[in-house]
Coordinates of C-alpha atoms in Angstrom, one line a residue:
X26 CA -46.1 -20.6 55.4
X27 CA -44.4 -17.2 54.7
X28 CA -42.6 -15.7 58.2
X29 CA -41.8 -12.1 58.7
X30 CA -40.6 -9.9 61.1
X31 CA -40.0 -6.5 62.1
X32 CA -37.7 -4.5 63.0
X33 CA -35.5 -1.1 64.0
X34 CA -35.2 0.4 60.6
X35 CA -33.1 3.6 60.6
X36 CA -34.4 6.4 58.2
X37 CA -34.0 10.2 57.4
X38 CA -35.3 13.0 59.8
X39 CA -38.6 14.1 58.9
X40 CA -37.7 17.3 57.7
X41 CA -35.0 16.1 55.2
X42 CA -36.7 12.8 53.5
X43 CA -37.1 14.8 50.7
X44 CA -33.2 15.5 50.3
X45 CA -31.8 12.5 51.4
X46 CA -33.8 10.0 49.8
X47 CA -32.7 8.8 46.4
X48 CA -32.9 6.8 43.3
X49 CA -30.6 3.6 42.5
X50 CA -27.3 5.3 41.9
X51 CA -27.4 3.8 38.1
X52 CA -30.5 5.3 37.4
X53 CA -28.8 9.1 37.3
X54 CA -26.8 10.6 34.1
X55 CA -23.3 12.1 34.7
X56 CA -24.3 15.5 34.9
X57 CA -27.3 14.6 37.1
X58 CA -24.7 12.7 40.3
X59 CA -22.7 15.8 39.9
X60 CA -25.5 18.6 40.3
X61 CA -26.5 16.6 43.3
X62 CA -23.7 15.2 44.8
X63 CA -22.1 19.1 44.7
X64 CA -25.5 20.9 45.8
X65 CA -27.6 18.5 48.1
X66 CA -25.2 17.3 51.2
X67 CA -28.2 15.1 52.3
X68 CA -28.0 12.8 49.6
X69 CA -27.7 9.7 50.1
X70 CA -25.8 9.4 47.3
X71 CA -23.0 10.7 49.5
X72 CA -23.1 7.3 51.3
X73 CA -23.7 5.1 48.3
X74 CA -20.8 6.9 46.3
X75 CA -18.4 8.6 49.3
X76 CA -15.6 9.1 46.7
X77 CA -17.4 9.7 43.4
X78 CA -15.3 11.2 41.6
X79 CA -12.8 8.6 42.3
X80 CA -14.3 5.9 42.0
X81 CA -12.4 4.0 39.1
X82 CA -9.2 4.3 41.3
X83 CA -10.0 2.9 44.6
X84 CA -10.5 -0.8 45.1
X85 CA -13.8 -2.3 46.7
X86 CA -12.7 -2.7 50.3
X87 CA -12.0 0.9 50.4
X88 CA -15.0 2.2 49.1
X89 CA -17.3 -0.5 51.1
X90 CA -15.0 1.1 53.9
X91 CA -15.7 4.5 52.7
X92 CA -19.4 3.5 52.5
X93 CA -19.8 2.7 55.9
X94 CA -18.1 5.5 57.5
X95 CA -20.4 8.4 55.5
X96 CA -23.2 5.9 56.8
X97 CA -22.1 6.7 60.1
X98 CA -21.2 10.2 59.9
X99 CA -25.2 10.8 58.7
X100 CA -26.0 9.0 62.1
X101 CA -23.7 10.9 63.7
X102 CA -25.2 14.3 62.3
X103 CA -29.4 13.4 63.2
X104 CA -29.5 13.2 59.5
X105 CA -30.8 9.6 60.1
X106 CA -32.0 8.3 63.1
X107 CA -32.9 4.8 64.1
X108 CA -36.0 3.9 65.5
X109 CA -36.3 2.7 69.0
X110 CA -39.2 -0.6 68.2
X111 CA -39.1 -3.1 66.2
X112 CA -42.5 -2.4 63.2
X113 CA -42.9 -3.0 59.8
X114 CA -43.9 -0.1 57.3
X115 CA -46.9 0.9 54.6
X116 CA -45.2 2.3 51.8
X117 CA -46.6 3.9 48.7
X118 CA -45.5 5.7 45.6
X119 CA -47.7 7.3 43.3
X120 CA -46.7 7.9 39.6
X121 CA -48.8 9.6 36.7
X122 CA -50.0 5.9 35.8
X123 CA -49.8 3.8 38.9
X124 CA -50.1 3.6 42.4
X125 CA -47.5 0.7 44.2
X126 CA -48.8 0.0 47.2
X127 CA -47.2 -2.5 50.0
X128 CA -45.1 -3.5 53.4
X129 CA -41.8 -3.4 54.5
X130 CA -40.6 -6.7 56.2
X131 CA -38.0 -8.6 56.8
X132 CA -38.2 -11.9 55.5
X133 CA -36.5 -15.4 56.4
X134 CA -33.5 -16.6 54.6
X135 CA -34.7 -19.8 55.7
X136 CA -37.9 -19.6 53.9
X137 CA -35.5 -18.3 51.1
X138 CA -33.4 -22.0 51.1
X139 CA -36.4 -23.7 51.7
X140 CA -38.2 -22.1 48.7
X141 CA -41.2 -20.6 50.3
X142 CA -39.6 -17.5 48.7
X143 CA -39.8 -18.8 45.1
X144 CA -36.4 -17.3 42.8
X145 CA -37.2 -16.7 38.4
X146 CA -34.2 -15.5 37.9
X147 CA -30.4 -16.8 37.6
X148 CA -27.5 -15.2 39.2
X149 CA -23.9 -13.9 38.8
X150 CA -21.5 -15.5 40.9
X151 CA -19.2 -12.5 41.2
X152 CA -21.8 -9.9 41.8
X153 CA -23.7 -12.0 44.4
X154 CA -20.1 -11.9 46.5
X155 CA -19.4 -8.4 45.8
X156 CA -22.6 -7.5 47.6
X157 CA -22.2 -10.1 50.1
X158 CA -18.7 -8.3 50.7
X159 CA -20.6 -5.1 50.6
X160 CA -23.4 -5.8 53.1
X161 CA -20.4 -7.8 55.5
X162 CA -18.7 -4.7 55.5
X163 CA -20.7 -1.4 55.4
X164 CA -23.4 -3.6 58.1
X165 CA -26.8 -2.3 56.1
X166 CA -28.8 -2.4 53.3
X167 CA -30.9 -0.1 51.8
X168 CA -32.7 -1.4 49.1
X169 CA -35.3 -4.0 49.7
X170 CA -35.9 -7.2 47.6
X171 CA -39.1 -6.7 46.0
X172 CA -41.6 -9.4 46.8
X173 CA -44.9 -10.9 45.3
X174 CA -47.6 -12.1 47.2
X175 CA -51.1 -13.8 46.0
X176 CA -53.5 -11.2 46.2
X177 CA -55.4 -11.3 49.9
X178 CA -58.5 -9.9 51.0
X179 CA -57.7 -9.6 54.4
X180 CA -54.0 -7.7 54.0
X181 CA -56.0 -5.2 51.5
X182 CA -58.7 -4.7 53.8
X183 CA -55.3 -4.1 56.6
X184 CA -54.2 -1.6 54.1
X185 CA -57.0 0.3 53.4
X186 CA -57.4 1.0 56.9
X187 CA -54.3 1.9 57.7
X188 CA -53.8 4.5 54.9
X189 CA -56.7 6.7 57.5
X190 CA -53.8 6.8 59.7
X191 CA -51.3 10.0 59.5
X192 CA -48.1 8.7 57.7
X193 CA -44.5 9.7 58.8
X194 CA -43.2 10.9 55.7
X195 CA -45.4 12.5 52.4
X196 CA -43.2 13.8 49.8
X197 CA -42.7 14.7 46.1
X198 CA -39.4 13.7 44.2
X199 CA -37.9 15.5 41.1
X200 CA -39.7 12.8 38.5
X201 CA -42.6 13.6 40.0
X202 CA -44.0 10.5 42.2
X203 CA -45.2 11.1 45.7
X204 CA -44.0 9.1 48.2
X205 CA -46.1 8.3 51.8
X206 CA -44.7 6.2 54.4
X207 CA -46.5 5.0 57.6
X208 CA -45.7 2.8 60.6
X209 CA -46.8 0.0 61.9
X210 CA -46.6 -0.1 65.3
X211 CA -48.9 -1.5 67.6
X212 CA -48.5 -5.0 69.0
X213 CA -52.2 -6.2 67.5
X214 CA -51.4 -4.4 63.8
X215 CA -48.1 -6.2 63.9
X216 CA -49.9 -9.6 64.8
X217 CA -52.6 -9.1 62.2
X218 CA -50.0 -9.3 59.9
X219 CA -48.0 -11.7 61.3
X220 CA -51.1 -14.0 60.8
X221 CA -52.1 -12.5 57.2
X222 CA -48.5 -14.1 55.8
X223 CA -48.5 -16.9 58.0
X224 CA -51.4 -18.3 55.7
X225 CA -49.6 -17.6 52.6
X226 CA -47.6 -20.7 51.5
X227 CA -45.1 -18.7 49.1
X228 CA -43.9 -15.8 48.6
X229 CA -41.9 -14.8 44.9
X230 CA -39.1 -13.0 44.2
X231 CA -40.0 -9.9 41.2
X232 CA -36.8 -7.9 41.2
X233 CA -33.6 -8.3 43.7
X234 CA -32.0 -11.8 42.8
X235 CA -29.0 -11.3 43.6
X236 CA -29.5 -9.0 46.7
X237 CA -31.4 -11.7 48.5
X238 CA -28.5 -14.3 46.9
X239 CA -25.8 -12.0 48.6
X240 CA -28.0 -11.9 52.1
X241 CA -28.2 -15.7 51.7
X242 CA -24.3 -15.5 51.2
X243 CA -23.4 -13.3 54.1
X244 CA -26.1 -15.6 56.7
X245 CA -23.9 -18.9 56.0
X246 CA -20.7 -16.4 56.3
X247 CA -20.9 -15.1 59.5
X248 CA -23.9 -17.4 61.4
X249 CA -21.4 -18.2 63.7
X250 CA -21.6 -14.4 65.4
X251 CA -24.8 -15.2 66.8
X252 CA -26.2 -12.1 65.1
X253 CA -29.9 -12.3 64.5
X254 CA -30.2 -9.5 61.8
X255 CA -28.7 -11.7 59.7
X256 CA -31.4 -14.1 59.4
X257 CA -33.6 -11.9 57.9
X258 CA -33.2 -9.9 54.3
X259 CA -35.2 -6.4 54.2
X260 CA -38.2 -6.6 51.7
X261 CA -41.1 -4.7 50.0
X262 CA -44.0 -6.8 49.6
X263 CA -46.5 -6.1 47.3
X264 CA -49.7 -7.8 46.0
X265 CA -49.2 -9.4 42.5
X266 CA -51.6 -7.7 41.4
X267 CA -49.8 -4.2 42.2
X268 CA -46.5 -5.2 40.5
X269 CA -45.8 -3.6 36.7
X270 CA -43.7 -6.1 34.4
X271 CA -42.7 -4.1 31.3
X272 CA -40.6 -6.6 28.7
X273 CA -36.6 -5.4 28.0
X274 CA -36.7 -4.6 24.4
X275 CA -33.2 -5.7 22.7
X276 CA -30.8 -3.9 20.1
X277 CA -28.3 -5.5 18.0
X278 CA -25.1 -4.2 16.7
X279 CA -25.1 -6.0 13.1
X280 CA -27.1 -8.9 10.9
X281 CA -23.9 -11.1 11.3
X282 CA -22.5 -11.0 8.2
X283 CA -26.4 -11.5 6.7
X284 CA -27.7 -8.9 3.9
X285 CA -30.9 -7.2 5.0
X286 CA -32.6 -9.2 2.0
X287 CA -30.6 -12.6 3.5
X288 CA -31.8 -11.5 7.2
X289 CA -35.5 -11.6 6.4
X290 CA -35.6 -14.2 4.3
X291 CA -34.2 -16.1 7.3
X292 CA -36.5 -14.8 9.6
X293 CA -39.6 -15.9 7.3
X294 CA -38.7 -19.9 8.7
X295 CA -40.3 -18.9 11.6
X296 CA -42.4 -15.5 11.4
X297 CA -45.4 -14.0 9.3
X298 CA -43.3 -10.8 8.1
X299 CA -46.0 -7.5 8.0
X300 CA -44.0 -4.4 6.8
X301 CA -45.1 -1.3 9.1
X302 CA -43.2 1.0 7.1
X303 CA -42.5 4.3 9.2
X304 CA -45.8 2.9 12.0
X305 CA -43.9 3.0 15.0
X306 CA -45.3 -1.2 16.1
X307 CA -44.7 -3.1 18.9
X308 CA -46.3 -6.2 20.1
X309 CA -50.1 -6.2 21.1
X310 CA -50.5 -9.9 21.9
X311 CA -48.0 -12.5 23.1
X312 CA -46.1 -14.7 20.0
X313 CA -46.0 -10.8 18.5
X314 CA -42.5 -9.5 18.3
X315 CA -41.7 -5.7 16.7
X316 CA -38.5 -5.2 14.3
X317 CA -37.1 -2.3 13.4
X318 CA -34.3 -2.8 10.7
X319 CA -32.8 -0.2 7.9
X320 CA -35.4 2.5 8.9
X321 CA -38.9 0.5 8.8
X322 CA -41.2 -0.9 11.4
X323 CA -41.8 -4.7 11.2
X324 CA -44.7 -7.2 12.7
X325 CA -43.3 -10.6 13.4
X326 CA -45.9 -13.0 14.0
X327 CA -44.3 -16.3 15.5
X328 CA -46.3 -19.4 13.2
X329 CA -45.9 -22.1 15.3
X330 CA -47.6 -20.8 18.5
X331 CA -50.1 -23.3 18.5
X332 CA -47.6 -26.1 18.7
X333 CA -47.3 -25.0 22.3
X334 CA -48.9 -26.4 25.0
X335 CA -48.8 -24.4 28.6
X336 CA -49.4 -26.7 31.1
X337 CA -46.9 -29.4 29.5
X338 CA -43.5 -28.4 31.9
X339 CA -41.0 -29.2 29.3
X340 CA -42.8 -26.5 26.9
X341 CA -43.2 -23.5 30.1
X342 CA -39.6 -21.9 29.3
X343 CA -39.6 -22.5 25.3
X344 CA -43.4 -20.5 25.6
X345 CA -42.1 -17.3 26.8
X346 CA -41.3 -14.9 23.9
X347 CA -37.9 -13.7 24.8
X348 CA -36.8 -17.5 24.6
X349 CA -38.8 -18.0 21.2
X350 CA -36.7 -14.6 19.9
X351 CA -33.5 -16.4 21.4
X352 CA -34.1 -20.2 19.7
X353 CA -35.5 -18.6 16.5
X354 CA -33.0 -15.2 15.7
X355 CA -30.7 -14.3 18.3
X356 CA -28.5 -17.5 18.7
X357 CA -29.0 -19.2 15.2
X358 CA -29.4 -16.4 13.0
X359 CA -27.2 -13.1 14.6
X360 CA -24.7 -15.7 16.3
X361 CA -24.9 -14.4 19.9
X362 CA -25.2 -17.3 22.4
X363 CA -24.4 -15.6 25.4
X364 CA -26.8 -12.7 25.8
X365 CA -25.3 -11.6 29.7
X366 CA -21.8 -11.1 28.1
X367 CA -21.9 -10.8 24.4
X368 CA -21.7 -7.1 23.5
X369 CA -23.2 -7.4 20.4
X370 CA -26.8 -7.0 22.0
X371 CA -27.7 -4.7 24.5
X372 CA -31.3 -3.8 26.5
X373 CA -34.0 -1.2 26.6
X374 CA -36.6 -1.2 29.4
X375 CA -39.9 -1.2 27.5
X376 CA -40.9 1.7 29.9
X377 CA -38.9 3.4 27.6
X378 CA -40.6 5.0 24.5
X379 CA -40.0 3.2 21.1
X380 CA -38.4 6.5 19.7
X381 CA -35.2 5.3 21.7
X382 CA -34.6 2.0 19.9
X383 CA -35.2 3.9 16.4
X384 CA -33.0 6.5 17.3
X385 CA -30.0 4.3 18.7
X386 CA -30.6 2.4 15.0
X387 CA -30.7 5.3 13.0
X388 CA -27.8 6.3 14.6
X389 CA -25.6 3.8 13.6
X390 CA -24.9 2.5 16.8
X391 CA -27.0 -0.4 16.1
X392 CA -28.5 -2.3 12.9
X393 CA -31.9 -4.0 14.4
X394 CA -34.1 -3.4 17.0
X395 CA -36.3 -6.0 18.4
X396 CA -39.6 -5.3 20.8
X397 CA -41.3 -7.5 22.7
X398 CA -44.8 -8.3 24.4
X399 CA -44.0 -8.3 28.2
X400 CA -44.4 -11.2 30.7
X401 CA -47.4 -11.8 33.2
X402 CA -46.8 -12.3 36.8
X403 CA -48.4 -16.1 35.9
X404 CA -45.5 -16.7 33.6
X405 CA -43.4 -15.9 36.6
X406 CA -45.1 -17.5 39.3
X407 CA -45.1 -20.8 36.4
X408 CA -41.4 -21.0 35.8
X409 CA -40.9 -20.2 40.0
X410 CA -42.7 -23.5 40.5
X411 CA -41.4 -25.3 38.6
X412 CA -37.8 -24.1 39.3
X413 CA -37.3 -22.6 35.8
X414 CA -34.8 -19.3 34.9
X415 CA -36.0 -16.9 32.8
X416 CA -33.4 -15.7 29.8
X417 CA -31.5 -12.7 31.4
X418 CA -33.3 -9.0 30.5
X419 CA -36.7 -10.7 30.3
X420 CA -38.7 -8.4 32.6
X421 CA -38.1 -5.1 34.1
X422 CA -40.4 -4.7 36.9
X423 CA -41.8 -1.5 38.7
X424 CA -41.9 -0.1 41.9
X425 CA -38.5 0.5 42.8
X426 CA -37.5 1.5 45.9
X427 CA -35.5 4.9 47.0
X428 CA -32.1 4.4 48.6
X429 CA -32.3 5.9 51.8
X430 CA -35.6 5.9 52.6
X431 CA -35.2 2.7 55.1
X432 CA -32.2 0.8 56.2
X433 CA -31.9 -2.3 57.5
X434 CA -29.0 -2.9 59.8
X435 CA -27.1 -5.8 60.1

């Protein structure tokens, strides 16, 4: 059974949401951080980034240290205020193409050892303790794990209703999504839900590995204080349903000493080779893979997909496509074996067009462009249960969450 609480979040005034709430940090070009970080002083990019312009030539303690003192300087000023009850949250955001829809919990680090909450991914040792060092010494968090659940009847019906209610917050952002937050409150809305997740016997991890790895990190840490925050990692749960999985689409920097001629002759071992010529293709069925190589467009049809068999567990990881392109091109054809660290290869989101991998080709910067039919949450929730990892840049998975929006104090 999945527990959560909840509890005293701290958030923006009313009247400045719209200013202080923000995307990732990594998510903004140069000249973007500057226009904002010179022009808005409610950013919370202030408290992500205290020394920006500096940043290269401070070490980590001071910036966590930096971190947590603009944190408390916004308290200071009623820029954010904490509330006064423990509640959990409805959050939505609403984009051109979807509507994400979902509540803000914490959820039990407990459940997370005991793998109720069920983990896809593989982690970095040195990024999990950087955070861990991060969350130990700036005492919040801002950006909540995101969370699957199994789609429920009852906690849609919960929603539903509750979107009647007047929300806290209703804003617009610069890439035009509209944000609505409301609370939940009342001692028999927070017991409905408490009994809603109760029922549900797991809970999966989409995006935020190695947040909720760090949180894990920083509990065993410092258990010894006594502090109950620490039990508990802030989260946005979301139906399964509701969650977008786009695939990462990846770009390579040569054909590893392999003549274009050489390359697809190597590549017809394992593909059916369609020439697209200037089409701009990409995948429109699992097994499919796109290539875009020397100014053409390229169907890759993988022709041994039938020798596959889902439900055999030895088969569930060597099914997913961005393994196949790894066994079949990546490692034994372009050489790269390590595709976290070898920077030969690098990623694009698929929410990005196709024009971007074509572009970074024709370029020069790179020589061939692979594109790939995304994962289903099933895949997911498969390789979860059975306590499989996914190759790293499989999936990039929508919504994400604003910085700023909601903190969870530690």
């Amino acid at each position: 059974m999945a527990k959560i609480i909840p509890f005293k979040a701290v958030r923006p005034a009313p009247d400045k949401v719209g200013l202080v709430s923000c995307r990732m940090y990594d998510d903004y070009s140069p000249a973007e951080l500057v226009a904002l970080l010179e022009f808005n002083p409610y950013s919370f990019l202030h408290v992500i980034q205290p020394a920006y312009t500096n940043t290269q030539r401070i070490t980590s303690d001071k910036r966590f240290k930096g971190v947590s003192h603009k944190y408390n300087d916004f308290k200071k000023e009623n820029i954010l205020i904490k509330e006064q009850t423990e509640m959990f949250y409805l959050y939505e955001i609403q984009s051109k193409h979807n509507t994400f829809t979902g509540i803000i919990a914490g959820t039990s680090i407990e459940d997370y050892q005991n793998n109720v909450i069920k983990k896809h991914e593989d982690t970095l040792q040195f990024r999990v303790e950087l955070f861990k060092d991060y969350l130990h010494q700036t005492g919040f968090n801002t950006e909540p794990v995101l969370i699957t659940y199994p789609d429920s009847t009852e906690i849609n019906t919960f929603i539903a209703i509750h979107k009647k209610n007047r929300p806290i917050y209703e804003f617009s952002t610069t890439n035009k999504e509209k944000h609505t937050l409301w609370k939940i409150e009342t001692e028999t809305e927070i017991n409905l839900l408490l009994d809603y997740f109760e029922k549900i016997p797991n809970l999966y991890i989409a995006d935020g590995h190695h947040r909720s790895a760090s949180a894990e990190m920083l509990y065993e840490q410092d258990k010894a204080s006594g502090n109950p925050n620490l039990n508990y990692f802030m989260s946005f749960l979301i139906a399964e349903s509701n969650v977008k999985i786009y695939e990462f689409n990846r770009v390579v920097r040569d054909l590893n000493g392999h003549t274009k001629e050489e390359f697809i002759k190597l590549l017809a071992d394992n593909f059916i080779i369609k020439p697209k010529e200037l089409e701009l293709w990409q995948p429109k069925v699992k097994y499919e893979f796109g290539m875009y190589l020397d100014g053409e467009f390229y169907a890759l049809e993988y022709k041994y997909k039938d020798n596959f068999s889902s439900d055999e567990t030895e088969n569930i990881l060597k099914n997913l496509d961005a393994q196949i392109l790894y066994d079949t091109v990546l490692n034994p054809i372009l050489g790269i074996g390590d595709l976290r660290n070898d920077e030969r290869i690098d990623y694009i989101p698929g929410k990005q067009a196709i024009l971007s991998i074509k572009e970074l080709i024709d370029e020069g910067e790179f020589e061939v462009g692979f594109m790939l039919y995304p994962s289903d949450i099933n895949e997911i929730k498969l390789l979860a249960d059975n306590n499989l990892i996914m190759p790293p840049k499989s999936t990039y998975i929508e919504p994400k969450f604003r910085s700023g929006l909601l903190v969870y104090e530690l």
